Each structure stands twice: as C-alpha cells, then as structure tokens.
Short mmCIF file of C-alpha atoms in Angstrom, two decimals:
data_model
loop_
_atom_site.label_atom_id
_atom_site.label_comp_id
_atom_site.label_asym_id
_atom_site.label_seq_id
_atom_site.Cartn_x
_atom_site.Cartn_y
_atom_site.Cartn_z
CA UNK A 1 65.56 -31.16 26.91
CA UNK A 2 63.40 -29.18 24.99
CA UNK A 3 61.13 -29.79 22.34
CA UNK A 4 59.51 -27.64 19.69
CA UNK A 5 56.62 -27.99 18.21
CA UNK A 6 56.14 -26.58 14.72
CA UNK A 7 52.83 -24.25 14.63
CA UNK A 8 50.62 -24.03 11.79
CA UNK A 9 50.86 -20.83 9.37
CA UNK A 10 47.87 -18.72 10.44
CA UNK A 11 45.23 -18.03 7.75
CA UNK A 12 45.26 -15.15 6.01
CA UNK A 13 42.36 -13.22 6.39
CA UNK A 14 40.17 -11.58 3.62
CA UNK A 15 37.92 -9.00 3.44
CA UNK A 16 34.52 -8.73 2.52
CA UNK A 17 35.33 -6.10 -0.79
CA UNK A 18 38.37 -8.56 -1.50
CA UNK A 19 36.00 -11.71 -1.74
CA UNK A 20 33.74 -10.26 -3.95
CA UNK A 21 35.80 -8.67 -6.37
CA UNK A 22 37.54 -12.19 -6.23
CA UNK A 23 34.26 -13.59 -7.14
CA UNK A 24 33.52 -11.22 -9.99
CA UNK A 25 37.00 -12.05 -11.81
CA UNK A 26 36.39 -15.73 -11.27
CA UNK A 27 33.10 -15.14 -13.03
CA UNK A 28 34.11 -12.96 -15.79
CA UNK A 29 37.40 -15.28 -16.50
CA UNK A 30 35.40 -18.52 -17.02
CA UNK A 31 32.55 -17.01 -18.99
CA UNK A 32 32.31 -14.18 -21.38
CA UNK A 33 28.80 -13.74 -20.85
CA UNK A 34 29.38 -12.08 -17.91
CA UNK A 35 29.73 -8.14 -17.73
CA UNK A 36 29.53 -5.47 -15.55
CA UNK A 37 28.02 -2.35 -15.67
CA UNK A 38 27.14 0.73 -13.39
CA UNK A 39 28.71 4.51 -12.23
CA UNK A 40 32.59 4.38 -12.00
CA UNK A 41 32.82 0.35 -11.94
CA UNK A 42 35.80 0.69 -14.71
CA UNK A 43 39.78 1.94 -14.01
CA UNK A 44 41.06 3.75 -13.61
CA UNK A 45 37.92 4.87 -11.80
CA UNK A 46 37.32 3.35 -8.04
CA UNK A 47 35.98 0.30 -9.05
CA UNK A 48 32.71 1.30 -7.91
CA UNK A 49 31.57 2.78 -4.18
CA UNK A 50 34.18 0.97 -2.72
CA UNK A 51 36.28 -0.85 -5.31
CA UNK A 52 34.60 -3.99 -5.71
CA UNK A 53 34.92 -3.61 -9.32
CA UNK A 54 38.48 -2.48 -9.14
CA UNK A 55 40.81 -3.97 -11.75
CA UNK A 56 38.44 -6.06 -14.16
CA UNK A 57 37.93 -3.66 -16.96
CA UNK A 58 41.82 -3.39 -17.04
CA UNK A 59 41.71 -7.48 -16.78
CA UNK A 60 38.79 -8.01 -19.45
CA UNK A 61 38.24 -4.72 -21.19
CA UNK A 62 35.74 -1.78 -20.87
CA UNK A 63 33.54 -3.45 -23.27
CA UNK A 64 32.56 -6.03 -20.12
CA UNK A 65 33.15 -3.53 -17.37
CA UNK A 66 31.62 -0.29 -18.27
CA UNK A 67 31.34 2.60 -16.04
CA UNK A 68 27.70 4.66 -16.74
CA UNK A 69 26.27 8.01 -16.52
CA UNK A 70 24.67 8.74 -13.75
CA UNK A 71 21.08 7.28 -14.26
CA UNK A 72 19.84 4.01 -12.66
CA UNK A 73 17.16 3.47 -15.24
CA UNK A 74 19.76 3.47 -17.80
CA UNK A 75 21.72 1.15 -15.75
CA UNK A 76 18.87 -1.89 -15.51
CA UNK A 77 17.38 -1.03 -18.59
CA UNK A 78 20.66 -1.95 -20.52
CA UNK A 79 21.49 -4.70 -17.89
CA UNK A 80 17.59 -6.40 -18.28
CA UNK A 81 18.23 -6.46 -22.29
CA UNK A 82 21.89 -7.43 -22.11
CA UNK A 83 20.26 -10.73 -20.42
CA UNK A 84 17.11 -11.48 -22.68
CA UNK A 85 20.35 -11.47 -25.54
CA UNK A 86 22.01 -14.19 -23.32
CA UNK A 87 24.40 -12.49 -21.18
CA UNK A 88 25.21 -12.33 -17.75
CA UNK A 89 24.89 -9.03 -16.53
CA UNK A 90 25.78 -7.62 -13.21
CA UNK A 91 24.10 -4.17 -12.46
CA UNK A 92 25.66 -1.89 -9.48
CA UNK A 93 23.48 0.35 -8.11
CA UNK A 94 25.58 2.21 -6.03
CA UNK A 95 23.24 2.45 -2.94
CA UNK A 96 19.60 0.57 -2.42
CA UNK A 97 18.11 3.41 -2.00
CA UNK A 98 18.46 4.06 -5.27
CA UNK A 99 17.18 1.34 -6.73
CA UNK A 100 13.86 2.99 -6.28
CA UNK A 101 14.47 5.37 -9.45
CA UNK A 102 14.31 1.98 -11.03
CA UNK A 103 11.69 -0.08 -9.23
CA UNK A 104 9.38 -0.23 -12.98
CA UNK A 105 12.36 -1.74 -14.86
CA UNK A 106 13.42 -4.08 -11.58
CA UNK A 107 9.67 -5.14 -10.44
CA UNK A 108 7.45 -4.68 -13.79
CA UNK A 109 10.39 -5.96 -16.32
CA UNK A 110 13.38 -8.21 -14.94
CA UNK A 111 10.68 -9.99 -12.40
CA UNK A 112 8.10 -10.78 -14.59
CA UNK A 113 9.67 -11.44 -18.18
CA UNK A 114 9.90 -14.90 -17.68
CA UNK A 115 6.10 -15.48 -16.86
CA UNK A 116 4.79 -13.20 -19.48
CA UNK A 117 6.70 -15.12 -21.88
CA UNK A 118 5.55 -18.21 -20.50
CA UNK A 119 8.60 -19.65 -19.54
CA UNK A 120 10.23 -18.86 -22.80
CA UNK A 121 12.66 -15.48 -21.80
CA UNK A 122 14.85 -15.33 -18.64
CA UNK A 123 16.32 -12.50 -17.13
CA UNK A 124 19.85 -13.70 -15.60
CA UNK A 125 20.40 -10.40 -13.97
CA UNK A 126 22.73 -9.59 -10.78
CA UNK A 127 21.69 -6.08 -8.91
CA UNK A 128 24.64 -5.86 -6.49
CA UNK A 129 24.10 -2.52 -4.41
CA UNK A 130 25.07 -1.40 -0.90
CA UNK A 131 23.05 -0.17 2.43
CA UNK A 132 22.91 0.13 6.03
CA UNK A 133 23.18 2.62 9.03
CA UNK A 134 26.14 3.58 11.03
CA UNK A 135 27.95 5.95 8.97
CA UNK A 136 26.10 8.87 9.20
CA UNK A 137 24.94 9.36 5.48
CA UNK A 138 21.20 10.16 6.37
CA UNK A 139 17.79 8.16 5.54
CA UNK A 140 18.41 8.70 1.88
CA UNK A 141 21.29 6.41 1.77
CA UNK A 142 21.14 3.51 4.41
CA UNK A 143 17.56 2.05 4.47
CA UNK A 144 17.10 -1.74 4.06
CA UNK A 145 14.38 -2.60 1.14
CA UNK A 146 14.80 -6.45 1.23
CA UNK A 147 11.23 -6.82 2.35
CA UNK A 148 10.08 -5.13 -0.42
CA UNK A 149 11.70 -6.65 -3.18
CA UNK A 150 11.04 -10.86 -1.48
CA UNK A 151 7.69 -9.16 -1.86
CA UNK A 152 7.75 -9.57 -5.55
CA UNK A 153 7.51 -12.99 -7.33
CA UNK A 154 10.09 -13.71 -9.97
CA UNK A 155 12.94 -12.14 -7.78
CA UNK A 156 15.89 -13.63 -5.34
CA UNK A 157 17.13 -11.37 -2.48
CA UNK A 158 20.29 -12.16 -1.49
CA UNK A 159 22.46 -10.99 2.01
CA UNK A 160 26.00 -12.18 3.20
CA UNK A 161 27.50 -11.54 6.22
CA UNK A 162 31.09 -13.04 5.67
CA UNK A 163 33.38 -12.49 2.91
CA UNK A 164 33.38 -16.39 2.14
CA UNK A 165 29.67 -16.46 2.04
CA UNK A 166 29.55 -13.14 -0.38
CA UNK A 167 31.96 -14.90 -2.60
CA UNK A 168 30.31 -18.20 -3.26
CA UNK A 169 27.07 -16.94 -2.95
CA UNK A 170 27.69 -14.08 -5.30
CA UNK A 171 29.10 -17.05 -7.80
CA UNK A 172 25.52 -18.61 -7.55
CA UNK A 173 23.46 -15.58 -7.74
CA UNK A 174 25.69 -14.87 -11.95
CA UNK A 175 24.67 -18.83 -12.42
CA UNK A 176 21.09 -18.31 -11.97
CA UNK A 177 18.54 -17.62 -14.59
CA UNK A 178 16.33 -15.53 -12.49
CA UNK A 179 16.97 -12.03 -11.48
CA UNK A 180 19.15 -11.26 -7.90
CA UNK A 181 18.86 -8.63 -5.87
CA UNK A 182 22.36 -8.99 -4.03
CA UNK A 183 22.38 -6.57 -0.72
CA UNK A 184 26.08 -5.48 0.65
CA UNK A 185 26.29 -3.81 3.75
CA UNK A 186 28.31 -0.71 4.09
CA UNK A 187 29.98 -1.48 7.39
CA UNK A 188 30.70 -5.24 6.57
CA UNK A 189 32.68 -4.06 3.43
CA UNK A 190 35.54 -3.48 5.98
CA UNK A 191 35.37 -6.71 7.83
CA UNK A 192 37.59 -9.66 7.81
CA UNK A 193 36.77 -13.33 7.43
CA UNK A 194 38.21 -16.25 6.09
CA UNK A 195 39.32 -16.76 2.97
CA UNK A 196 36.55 -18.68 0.49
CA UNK A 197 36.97 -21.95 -1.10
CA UNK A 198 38.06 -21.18 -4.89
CA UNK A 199 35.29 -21.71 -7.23
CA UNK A 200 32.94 -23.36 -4.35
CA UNK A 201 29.25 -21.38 -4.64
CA UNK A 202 26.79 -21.94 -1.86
CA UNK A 203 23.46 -22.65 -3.22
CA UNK A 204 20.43 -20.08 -3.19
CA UNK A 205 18.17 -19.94 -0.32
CA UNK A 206 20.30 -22.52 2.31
CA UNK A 207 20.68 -20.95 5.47
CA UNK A 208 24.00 -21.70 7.58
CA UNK A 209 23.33 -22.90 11.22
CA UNK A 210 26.32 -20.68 12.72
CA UNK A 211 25.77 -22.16 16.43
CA UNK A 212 24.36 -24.88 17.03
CA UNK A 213 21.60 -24.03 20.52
CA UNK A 214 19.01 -26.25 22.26
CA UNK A 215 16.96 -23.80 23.82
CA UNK A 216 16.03 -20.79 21.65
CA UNK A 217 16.41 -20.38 17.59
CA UNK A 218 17.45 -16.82 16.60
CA UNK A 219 17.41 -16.16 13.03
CA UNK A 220 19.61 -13.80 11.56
CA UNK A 221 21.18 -12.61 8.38
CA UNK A 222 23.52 -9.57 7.08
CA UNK A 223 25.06 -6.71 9.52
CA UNK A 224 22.68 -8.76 12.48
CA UNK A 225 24.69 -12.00 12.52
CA UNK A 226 27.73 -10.94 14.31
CA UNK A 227 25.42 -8.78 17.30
CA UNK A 228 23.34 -12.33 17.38
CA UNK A 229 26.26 -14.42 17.69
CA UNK A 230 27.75 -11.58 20.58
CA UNK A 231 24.11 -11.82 22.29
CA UNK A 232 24.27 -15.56 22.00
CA UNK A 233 27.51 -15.25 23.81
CA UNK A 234 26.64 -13.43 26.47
CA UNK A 235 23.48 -15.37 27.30
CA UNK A 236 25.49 -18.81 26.61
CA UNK A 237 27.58 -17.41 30.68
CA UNK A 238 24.37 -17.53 31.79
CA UNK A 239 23.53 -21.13 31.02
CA UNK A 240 21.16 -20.13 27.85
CA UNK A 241 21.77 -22.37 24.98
CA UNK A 242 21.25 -20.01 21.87
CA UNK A 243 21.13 -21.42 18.14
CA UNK A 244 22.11 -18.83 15.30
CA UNK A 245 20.60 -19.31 12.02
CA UNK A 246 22.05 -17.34 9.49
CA UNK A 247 19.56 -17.02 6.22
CA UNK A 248 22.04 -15.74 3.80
CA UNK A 249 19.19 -15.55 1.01
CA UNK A 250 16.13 -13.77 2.05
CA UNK A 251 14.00 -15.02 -0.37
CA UNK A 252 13.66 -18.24 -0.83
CA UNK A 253 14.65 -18.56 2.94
CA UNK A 254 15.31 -21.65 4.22
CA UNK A 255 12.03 -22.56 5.69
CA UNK A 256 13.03 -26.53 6.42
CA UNK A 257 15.92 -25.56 8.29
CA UNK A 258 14.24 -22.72 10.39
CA UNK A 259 11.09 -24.83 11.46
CA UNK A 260 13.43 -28.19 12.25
CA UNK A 261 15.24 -25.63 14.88
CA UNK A 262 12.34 -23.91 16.62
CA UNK A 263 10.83 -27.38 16.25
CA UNK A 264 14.14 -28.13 18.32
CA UNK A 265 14.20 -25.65 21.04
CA UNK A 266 10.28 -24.34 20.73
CA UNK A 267 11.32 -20.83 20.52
CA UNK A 268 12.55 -18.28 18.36
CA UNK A 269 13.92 -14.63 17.82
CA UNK A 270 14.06 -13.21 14.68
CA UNK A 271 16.49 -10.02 13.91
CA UNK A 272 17.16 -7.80 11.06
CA UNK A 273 18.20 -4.25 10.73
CA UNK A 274 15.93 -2.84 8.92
CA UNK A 275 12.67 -1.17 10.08
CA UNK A 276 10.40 -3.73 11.89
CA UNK A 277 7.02 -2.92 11.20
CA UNK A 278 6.20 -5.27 7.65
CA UNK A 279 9.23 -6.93 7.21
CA UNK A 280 11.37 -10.21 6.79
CA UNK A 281 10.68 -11.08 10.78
CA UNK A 282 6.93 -10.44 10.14
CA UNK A 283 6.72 -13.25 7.52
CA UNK A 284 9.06 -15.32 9.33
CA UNK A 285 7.45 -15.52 12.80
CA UNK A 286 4.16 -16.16 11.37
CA UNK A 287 4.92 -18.74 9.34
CA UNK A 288 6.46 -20.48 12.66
CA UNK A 289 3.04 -19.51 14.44
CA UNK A 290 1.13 -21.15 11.45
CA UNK A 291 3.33 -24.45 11.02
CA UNK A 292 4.45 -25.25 14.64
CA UNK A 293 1.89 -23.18 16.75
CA UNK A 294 1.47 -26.24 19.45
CA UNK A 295 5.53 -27.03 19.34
CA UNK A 296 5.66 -23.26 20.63
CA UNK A 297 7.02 -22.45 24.35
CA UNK A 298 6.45 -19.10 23.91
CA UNK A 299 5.59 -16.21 20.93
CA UNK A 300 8.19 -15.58 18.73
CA UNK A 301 9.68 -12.78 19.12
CA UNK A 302 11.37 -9.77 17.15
CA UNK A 303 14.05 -7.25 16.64
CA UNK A 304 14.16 -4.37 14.47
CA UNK A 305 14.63 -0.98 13.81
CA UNK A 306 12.14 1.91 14.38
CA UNK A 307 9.43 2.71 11.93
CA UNK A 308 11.70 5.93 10.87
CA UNK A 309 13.96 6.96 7.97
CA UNK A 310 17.66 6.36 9.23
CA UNK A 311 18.62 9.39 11.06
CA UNK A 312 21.88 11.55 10.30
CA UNK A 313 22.59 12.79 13.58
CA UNK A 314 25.04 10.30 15.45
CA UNK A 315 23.17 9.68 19.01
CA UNK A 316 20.26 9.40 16.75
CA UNK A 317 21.20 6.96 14.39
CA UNK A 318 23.07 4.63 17.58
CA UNK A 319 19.35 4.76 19.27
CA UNK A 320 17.74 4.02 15.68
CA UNK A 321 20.68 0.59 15.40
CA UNK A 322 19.39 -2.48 17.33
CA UNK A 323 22.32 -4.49 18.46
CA UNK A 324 23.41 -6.77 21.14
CA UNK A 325 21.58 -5.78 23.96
CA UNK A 326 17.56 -5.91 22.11
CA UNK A 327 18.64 -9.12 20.45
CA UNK A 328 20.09 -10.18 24.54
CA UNK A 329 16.49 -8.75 25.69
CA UNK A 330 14.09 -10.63 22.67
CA UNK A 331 15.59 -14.09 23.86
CA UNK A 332 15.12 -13.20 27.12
CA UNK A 333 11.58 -12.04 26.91
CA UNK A 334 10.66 -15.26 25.20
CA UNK A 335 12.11 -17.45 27.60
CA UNK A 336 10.48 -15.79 30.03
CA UNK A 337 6.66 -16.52 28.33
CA UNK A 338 4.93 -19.86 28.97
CA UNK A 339 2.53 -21.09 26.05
CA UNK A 340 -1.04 -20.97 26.90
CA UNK A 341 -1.80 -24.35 27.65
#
C-alpha cells in the first residue's frame, strides 16, 4: 500500500526589477506625495533603463511619473525642490556615473539643506540609479561611487542584493526625511529571489547576518554577497566556518552587528566591487583595528577591484571583477596570520 504525501506549492520566484517596481506602486498607491521623475520612466516609454518604472504613470498619471529631457541637473534640481514643498520624490539617474553631472545639487543642496536651515527644511529625496561591471559598457558606465557619497554627511547610501531586500528597503529609503542614494546593480536586475513580504520595509542601516560562521566575519553587500556566500561554501568543505554579513545600507552601516561578529570569530574580510584603494573596506577594517585591535587573530583583510576605470574589453574587465576565488584567498590569508602577541 502506498501512500502519498501532498508536497507544498513551490514559491514563486521574483526578480530583482519586479520587486522594485512592486515597491514603487506600493509607495505611490498609499501616498500621493510620492512621484517619480527621470529619462523615459513614463509609458509607454521603458519604464526607465530597465523598466523599473514600467506601468505607474499609466497607474497614477504622468503628472507623478514624468519622463525628462536628458539633463541630470534638471532631474535633482526639480526632485530637491519637489521635496522642500513636501513631496516624496524619487529621482532616476539612469547610471551612477552620471550622477557626477549633478554632484553640486546632490552634495552642496539635498545633503546639507537640513543643517543650513537648522533643522527646519528636509530633503526626502530617493536617487535610485544603476552600476556595475560585467557587461561590457566601458569605465564611463559601471564604476561604483558609494564611497564617495557615505563620504558626505547628510546623505544615506543604500545597496540590495536580493529582490526582497530592494523592495522593503526601497519602501524605507521614500519614508525617510533625509536624502538616499539607492545603488542597483546592473547584473542583479536579472536575478531571482524570493518574493518580499507586502508592505514589510527593513529599516536603514541593519545589516542581515546571511550565514551564521564561528571562525572568520566577511562583510559584504551588493553584486559581492552571492561570490561571498559561494567562497564561504567552498571553504565551509574544508572545515572553515565562514560568517556572511550582508550591510545592505552603506552608510549608516551596521557597526554593532559587524564588531559583535569579528568580536566572535577575531577575524574579518571585507569585500566590495568597487575599486579598493579609499573605499567602504578602508573605513570598515579600521574601525575593527581601532575598536577590537586586541580581540584580533589576525589583520583584517580586503577585496576589491583595481585602482582603474572599468575596462571595456572582456578578458579585461573578468581580470578587473574580484569574485570567488580573491574573496576564497582574503579568508585564507587571514587565517593564516597570527596576531603579534
């Protein structure tokens, strides 16, 4: 006698572009204040580089989801006075490298309104624009500028690496009253995930333990999560106990939850893919030298990419991409140090 066994429906998958444009009409249907502006974000357009925006000037008009001319100033200009009026705009600049035709509006404006007024004038501003290598679109179109922008006071950088997480924390980054930088990678946009929680937001600057490890912390966030987690993997057959910290903001990062894990496992690897020379790893691992210097096993170590524009050519730009293997190599290297005792 036989007996079945009824199996549970698999979960749908959804991807990355699908979870945020979820996000953005789950905004824009719950508050009015909320509009979206930048080049071809309206139908019957494309809904932006890669249809994010598809479908929600159809849904809410072309009054709250305008498409632009071509002109990035123009863009945050109108989106930095649309907030000090009291809306909610969300600004898509189509590429990050781009947002450097803008940096006076983004870094002398939107950050600092709200201490030149003295509290009295926020800027609730959303910059969603997309970056990263592997497509072969050449160092004017793929370079990482987080660093530059958790630089600047009076501004939130924000990274996802999962569809749920770039819903809900999209969903946070309309609610708050400060300006958002929100970074998409060009290569997640076609990944799959599962689907988010309706309506749930994840809060600014938590980070997500992803895999819980015991004897090295690797911190991670964006296109650098999955290659951690496939490092992690790899070293786990080997009887390494790796645990994955994903940041998901950038600035504020999660500094309690970082030091508590290399507190944990005394040593750390942090990974990013953009350039490594003055960036996001740099401010990390020395604020783990200055806090826990005597918890330390070994320096903390990191992965990046050269100090070089993204390169066009193919072989080039696979050289220029750290994955697997240099995050695999980092942990090893600092297992392999001993503190100086």
């Amino acid at each position: 006698m036989t007996t079945e066994t009824a199996s549970k429906p698999a979960v749908k998958k959804v991807g990355m572009i699908q979870a945020l444009n979820m996000a953005l009409h789950e905004a824009m249907s719950k508050d009015d204040s909320v509009i979206v502006i930048g080049e071809d974000v309206a139908d019957p357009e494309e809904g932006g580089i890669v249809g994010v925006t598809k479908g929600l000037s159809t849904a809410y008009g072309d009054l709250r989801c305008r498409s632009t001319p071509i002109s990035e100033q123009a863009i945050v200009g109108a989106a930095i006075g649309a907030a000090i009026m009291g809306m909610k705009p969300i600004a898509e600049i189509m590429l990050m490298n781009f947002t450097t035709v803008a940096m006076d509006m983004i870094v002398n404006h939107a950050a600092k309104l709200r201490f030149m007024s003295g509290g009295q004038t926020n800027v609730p501003l959303v910059i969603r624009t997309a970056t990263g290598a592997g497509l072969s679109v050449g160092g004017q179109h793929a370079d990482y500028y987080e660093a530059w922008f958790a630089h600047t006071p009076g501004i939130k950088v924000v990274m996802a690496s999962t569809p749920a997480d770039a819903y809900g924390l999209l969903l946070s980054a309309i609610d708050d009253p400060d300006p958002v930088i929100f970074v998409e990678n060009t290569l997640l946009y076609f990944t799959q995930g599962e689907p988010p929680e309706p309506g749930k937001r994840i809060p600014l600057g938590l980070a997500k333990v992803v895999k819980p490890g015991s004897d090295v912390t690797l911190v991670c966030y964006g296109s650098h999560v999955a290659p951690s987690l496939a490092a992690a993997g790899k070293l786990e057959a080997d009887g390494i106990s790796v645990e994955v910290i994903d940041l998901r903001t950038i600035s504020p990062w999660d500094k309690k939850t970082v030091l508590a894990s290399v507190a944990k496992t005394g040593r750390a690897v942090i990974t990013h893919e953009a350039v490594k020379p003055f960036g996001v790893g740099a401010e990390i691992s020395s604020v783990i030298h200055e806090e826990l210097f005597d918890q330390l096993k070994g320096p903390v170590q990191r992965v990046g990419a050269p100090y070089c524009p993204v390169p066009y050519s193919k072989p080039l730009e696979v050289a220029f991409m750290q994955g697997a293997d240099a995050i695999e190599a980092a942990v090893r290297k600092t297992l392999q140090a001993r503190a100086v005792a």
